[in-house]
Amino acid sequence: MPEEDQAKILTPAARRRRQRMAAFAFSLFLAGMLIALAATVLAVNNGRNFERLVRQVGLEDYLLAAPPALRIDRQRRQPPASRFPPWLLRAGLERMALFEKAAAFSAEERCNLLRTQKGTQPTFTTSDDDWECLIFEEFDNSSEPASFFIQARGGLPDTFRNFRLKFSLTNPLTETVVLNEAIAAMQRFDLPMAPETRAYLAQKLTARTEFTSTSENYWMAFRQEIIDKRRYNLVILPLPQTITCGDPALPPPDRAGRPIYGMTVGCLSLQAAPRQPPPASSPPSLFPAG
């Protein structure tokens, strides 16, 4: 056998030695990659990750430089920047607001307020713990008369759940009368709303503009029917109350284990508005004649 072939034959000890050297070289390479990766992660964001790690292990006094001493001095008063609008810099109250307690009506009393000028009486019914108020009025004797329909539902004694107004403008000669009476009936139902919200509703119904709004404590939607473009629907739903006066019950802690602190919610003591009897005649028209 030639000497060259004998030199290529490795003994078991030499083979193990070569395997250990290869494993050691791979371990050094892997350790270097991990160290480089860790150094990159700690160095990003101007070294904030490194500072956070040092503070967590409690070595900030040894590895971090001391913060510079803060100079406490009188702050020089500077004029506001010229880019700020004048109304933002002007001190004052934009408008005055008067908070009044809404008049307390029972569900049946509120339903009776829907009585129209023609003498159409609403229908008030109760079933178990629920109540329903309905009123329907027609304005001509055609085969498809112009009309409006109101449906209000709630729970006894005076909980309000939904309000629906539907009017049909099938006769161009009575459109103004139907809209006037429908809006007036909605106003007489006297849902607790600000004057701005009532004016907003009247404006949208007058222009027959579709909308979906969340105003005060209500969700409102006004739509034109798809099948018959002469019919419109208004839906008003009260939003659920999420804040109450007094000390609220603490909710269960979340999964992250964040602490929850209970706080008392203060409520305004409102003065009741003087209750006035409804006028004998119908309210003034919201639309010009003709």
Coordinates of C-alpha atoms in Angstrom, one line a residue:
M1 CA 0.0 0.0 0.0
P2 CA 1.5 3.4 -0.9
E3 CA 2.4 5.8 1.8
E4 CA 0.0 8.5 0.5
D5 CA -3.0 6.2 1.0
Q6 CA -1.9 5.4 4.5
A7 CA -1.7 9.2 5.4
K8 CA -5.4 9.7 4.5
I9 CA -6.6 7.1 7.0
L10 CA -7.7 8.8 10.3
T11 CA -7.7 7.1 13.6
P12 CA -10.8 7.3 15.8
A13 CA -9.0 9.7 18.1
A14 CA -8.0 12.1 15.2
R15 CA -11.6 11.9 13.9
R16 CA -13.0 12.9 17.3
R17 CA -10.5 15.7 17.6
R18 CA -11.5 17.1 14.2
Q19 CA -15.2 17.0 15.1
R20 CA -14.6 18.8 18.4
M21 CA -12.7 21.6 16.5
A22 CA -15.5 22.0 14.0
A23 CA -18.1 22.1 16.9
F24 CA -16.0 24.7 18.7
A25 CA -15.6 26.8 15.6
F26 CA -19.4 26.7 15.0
S27 CA -20.1 27.6 18.7
L28 CA -17.8 30.6 18.4
F29 CA -19.5 31.8 15.2
L30 CA -23.0 31.3 16.8
A31 CA -22.0 33.2 20.0
G32 CA -20.6 36.0 17.9
M33 CA -23.8 36.3 15.9
L34 CA -25.9 36.3 19.1
I35 CA -23.7 39.0 20.7
A36 CA -23.9 41.2 17.6
L37 CA -27.7 40.8 17.5
A38 CA -28.0 41.7 21.2
A39 CA -25.7 44.7 20.8
T40 CA -27.8 45.9 17.9
V41 CA -31.0 45.6 19.8
L42 CA -29.6 47.4 22.8
A43 CA -28.0 50.2 20.7
V44 CA -31.2 51.2 18.7
N45 CA -33.3 54.2 19.8
N46 CA -30.1 56.0 21.0
G47 CA -29.4 53.3 23.5
R48 CA -32.7 53.5 25.3
N49 CA -33.1 49.7 25.4
F50 CA -29.7 49.5 27.0
E51 CA -30.6 52.1 29.6
R52 CA -33.9 50.3 30.3
L53 CA -32.1 47.0 30.8
V54 CA -29.5 48.5 33.1
R55 CA -32.3 50.1 35.3
Q56 CA -34.1 46.8 35.5
V57 CA -31.1 45.0 36.9
G58 CA -30.3 47.9 39.2
L59 CA -26.9 48.9 37.8
E60 CA -27.7 52.5 36.7
D61 CA -25.4 53.9 39.4
Y62 CA -22.4 52.0 37.8
L63 CA -23.1 51.9 34.1
L64 CA -25.0 55.1 33.4
A65 CA -23.8 58.6 33.5
A66 CA -25.3 60.9 36.2
P67 CA -28.1 63.2 34.8
P68 CA -27.1 66.8 34.4
A69 CA -28.2 69.1 37.2
L70 CA -31.4 71.0 36.4
R71 CA -31.3 74.8 36.7
I72 CA -34.4 76.2 38.4
D73 CA -34.8 79.7 37.3
R74 CA -37.6 82.1 36.5
Q75 CA -39.1 81.4 33.1
R76 CA -39.1 84.3 30.7
R77 CA -42.5 85.2 29.5
Q78 CA -42.6 85.0 25.7
P79 CA -45.3 86.2 23.3
P80 CA -47.3 83.5 21.6
A81 CA -46.3 82.5 18.1
S82 CA -47.8 84.4 15.3
R83 CA -49.2 81.3 13.6
F84 CA -51.8 80.8 16.4
P85 CA -55.2 82.1 15.4
P86 CA -56.6 85.1 17.4
W87 CA -59.7 83.2 18.5
L88 CA -57.5 80.5 20.2
L89 CA -55.6 83.1 22.2
R90 CA -58.6 85.2 23.2
A91 CA -59.8 84.5 26.7
G92 CA -63.5 84.4 27.0
L93 CA -66.6 82.2 26.9
E94 CA -67.9 81.3 23.5
R95 CA -71.5 81.0 24.5
M96 CA -73.6 80.8 27.6
A97 CA -75.4 77.6 28.4
L98 CA -78.3 77.1 30.8
F99 CA -78.8 73.6 32.2
E100 CA -82.3 72.7 33.3
K101 CA -83.9 69.5 34.5
A102 CA -86.2 68.0 31.9
A103 CA -89.9 68.0 32.8
A104 CA -90.9 64.6 34.2
F105 CA -93.7 63.1 32.2
S106 CA -95.1 59.6 32.5
A107 CA -95.2 57.5 29.4
E108 CA -98.9 57.9 29.1
E109 CA -98.7 61.7 29.6
R110 CA -96.0 61.9 26.9
C111 CA -98.1 59.8 24.6
N112 CA -101.2 62.1 25.0
L113 CA -99.1 65.1 23.9
L114 CA -99.1 63.6 20.4
R115 CA -102.8 64.7 19.9
T116 CA -103.0 66.5 16.6
Q117 CA -104.8 69.7 15.7
K118 CA -107.5 67.7 13.9
G119 CA -108.2 65.9 17.1
T120 CA -106.5 62.5 16.3
Q121 CA -105.9 60.8 19.5
P122 CA -102.9 58.5 20.1
T123 CA -103.2 55.0 21.3
F124 CA -101.4 54.0 24.4
T125 CA -101.1 50.3 25.4
T126 CA -99.2 48.3 28.0
S127 CA -98.1 44.7 28.0
D128 CA -96.3 43.2 31.0
D129 CA -93.5 45.8 31.7
D130 CA -93.6 47.4 28.3
W131 CA -95.6 50.3 26.8
E132 CA -96.3 51.4 23.2
C133 CA -97.6 54.7 21.8
L134 CA -99.1 54.9 18.3
I135 CA -100.6 57.6 16.2
F136 CA -101.6 57.7 12.5
E137 CA -103.1 60.5 10.6
E138 CA -104.1 61.0 6.9
F139 CA -104.4 64.3 5.1
D140 CA -106.5 63.6 2.0
N141 CA -109.0 61.1 0.6
S142 CA -107.0 59.7 -2.4
S143 CA -106.2 56.1 -2.9
E144 CA -102.7 56.7 -1.5
P145 CA -103.3 59.5 1.0
A146 CA -100.4 61.5 2.4
S147 CA -99.9 60.6 6.1
F148 CA -97.6 60.4 9.0
F149 CA -97.1 57.6 11.6
I150 CA -95.4 57.7 15.0
Q151 CA -94.4 54.7 17.1
A152 CA -92.7 55.0 20.4
R153 CA -91.8 52.1 22.7
G154 CA -90.4 51.8 26.2
G155 CA -90.6 50.1 29.6
L156 CA -92.8 51.0 32.5
P157 CA -93.0 53.3 34.2
D158 CA -91.3 55.9 31.9
T159 CA -88.3 54.3 30.2
F160 CA -87.8 55.3 26.6
R161 CA -86.4 52.7 24.1
N162 CA -87.1 53.8 20.6
F163 CA -89.0 56.4 18.6
R164 CA -89.9 56.0 14.9
L165 CA -91.5 58.7 12.7
K166 CA -92.7 57.7 9.2
F167 CA -94.3 60.2 6.8
S168 CA -95.6 59.7 3.2
L169 CA -95.5 62.6 0.8
T170 CA -97.8 61.1 -1.9
N171 CA -99.7 64.3 -2.6
P172 CA -97.6 67.4 -3.6
L173 CA -100.4 69.7 -2.4
T174 CA -100.2 68.5 1.2
E175 CA -96.5 68.0 1.6
T176 CA -96.1 71.2 3.6
V177 CA -99.0 70.3 5.9
V178 CA -97.7 66.8 6.5
L179 CA -94.2 67.9 7.3
N180 CA -95.5 70.7 9.6
E181 CA -97.7 68.3 11.6
A182 CA -95.1 65.5 11.7
I183 CA -92.4 67.8 13.1
A184 CA -94.8 69.4 15.5
A185 CA -95.9 66.1 16.8
M186 CA -92.3 65.0 17.3
Q187 CA -91.7 68.2 19.2
R188 CA -94.7 67.7 21.4
F189 CA -93.5 64.3 22.4
D190 CA -90.8 66.3 24.1
L191 CA -87.8 64.0 24.2
P192 CA -85.1 65.5 26.4
M193 CA -83.0 67.4 23.8
A194 CA -81.2 70.7 23.5
P195 CA -82.8 73.4 21.3
E196 CA -79.9 72.9 18.9
T197 CA -80.7 69.3 18.4
R198 CA -84.4 70.0 17.8
A199 CA -83.5 72.6 15.2
Y200 CA -81.1 70.2 13.6
L201 CA -83.8 67.5 13.3
A202 CA -86.3 70.0 11.9
Q203 CA -83.8 71.3 9.4
K204 CA -82.9 67.8 8.1
L205 CA -86.6 66.7 7.9
T206 CA -87.5 69.9 6.1
A207 CA -84.8 69.5 3.5
R208 CA -85.4 65.7 3.4
T209 CA -81.7 65.1 3.8
E210 CA -80.6 61.6 4.8
F211 CA -78.3 61.5 7.8
T212 CA -77.0 59.3 10.6
S213 CA -75.9 61.2 13.7
T214 CA -75.0 60.6 17.4
S215 CA -76.3 63.7 19.3
E216 CA -76.4 64.1 23.0
N217 CA -77.8 60.8 24.3
Y218 CA -79.4 59.6 21.1
W219 CA -78.5 57.8 17.9
M220 CA -80.6 59.1 15.0
A221 CA -81.0 58.0 11.4
F222 CA -83.2 59.5 8.7
R223 CA -83.6 57.6 5.4
Q224 CA -85.7 57.5 2.3
E225 CA -87.4 54.2 1.5
I226 CA -85.8 52.3 -1.3
I227 CA -89.0 50.9 -2.9
D228 CA -91.1 54.1 -2.6
K229 CA -89.1 57.4 -2.8
R230 CA -92.1 59.3 -1.4
R231 CA -91.8 57.7 2.0
Y232 CA -89.3 58.6 4.7
N233 CA -88.3 57.1 8.1
L234 CA -86.7 58.7 11.1
V235 CA -85.5 56.4 14.0
I236 CA -84.3 57.8 17.3
L237 CA -82.6 55.3 19.8
P238 CA -81.3 56.3 23.2
L239 CA -77.7 55.5 23.9
P240 CA -77.1 53.3 27.0
Q241 CA -76.0 55.2 30.1
T242 CA -72.5 54.4 31.1
I243 CA -71.9 56.9 34.0
T244 CA -74.0 57.2 37.1
C245 CA -73.8 59.4 40.1
G246 CA -72.2 58.2 43.3
D247 CA -69.6 55.4 43.8
P248 CA -69.6 53.0 40.9
A249 CA -69.0 49.3 41.4
L250 CA -65.5 48.3 40.5
P251 CA -65.2 46.1 37.4
P252 CA -63.1 42.9 37.6
P253 CA -59.4 43.4 36.9
D254 CA -58.3 42.6 33.4
R255 CA -55.9 39.9 32.3
A256 CA -52.9 42.2 32.2
G257 CA -53.2 42.8 36.0
R258 CA -53.4 46.5 35.7
P259 CA -54.8 48.2 38.9
I260 CA -58.2 49.8 38.8
Y261 CA -59.0 52.8 41.0
G262 CA -62.6 53.7 41.9
M263 CA -63.6 57.3 41.5
T264 CA -66.7 59.1 42.5
V265 CA -68.6 60.8 39.7
G266 CA -70.0 64.2 40.6
C267 CA -73.4 65.2 39.1
L268 CA -74.9 68.6 38.7
S269 CA -77.9 69.6 40.7
L270 CA -80.3 71.0 38.1
Q271 CA -83.2 73.3 38.7
A272 CA -86.4 72.1 37.3
A273 CA -87.8 74.3 34.5
P274 CA -91.2 75.8 35.0
R275 CA -93.8 73.4 33.6
Q276 CA -96.2 75.2 31.2
P277 CA -99.5 73.7 29.9
P278 CA -99.5 72.9 26.2
P279 CA -101.1 75.7 24.1
A280 CA -104.6 75.3 23.0
S281 CA -103.7 76.0 19.3
S282 CA -101.2 74.2 17.2
P283 CA -97.6 75.5 17.2
P284 CA -96.6 77.9 14.4
S285 CA -95.8 76.4 11.1
L286 CA -92.2 75.6 10.4
F287 CA -92.7 76.2 6.6
P288 CA -93.9 79.2 4.7
A289 CA -97.3 79.0 3.3
G290 CA -97.6 78.1 -0.3

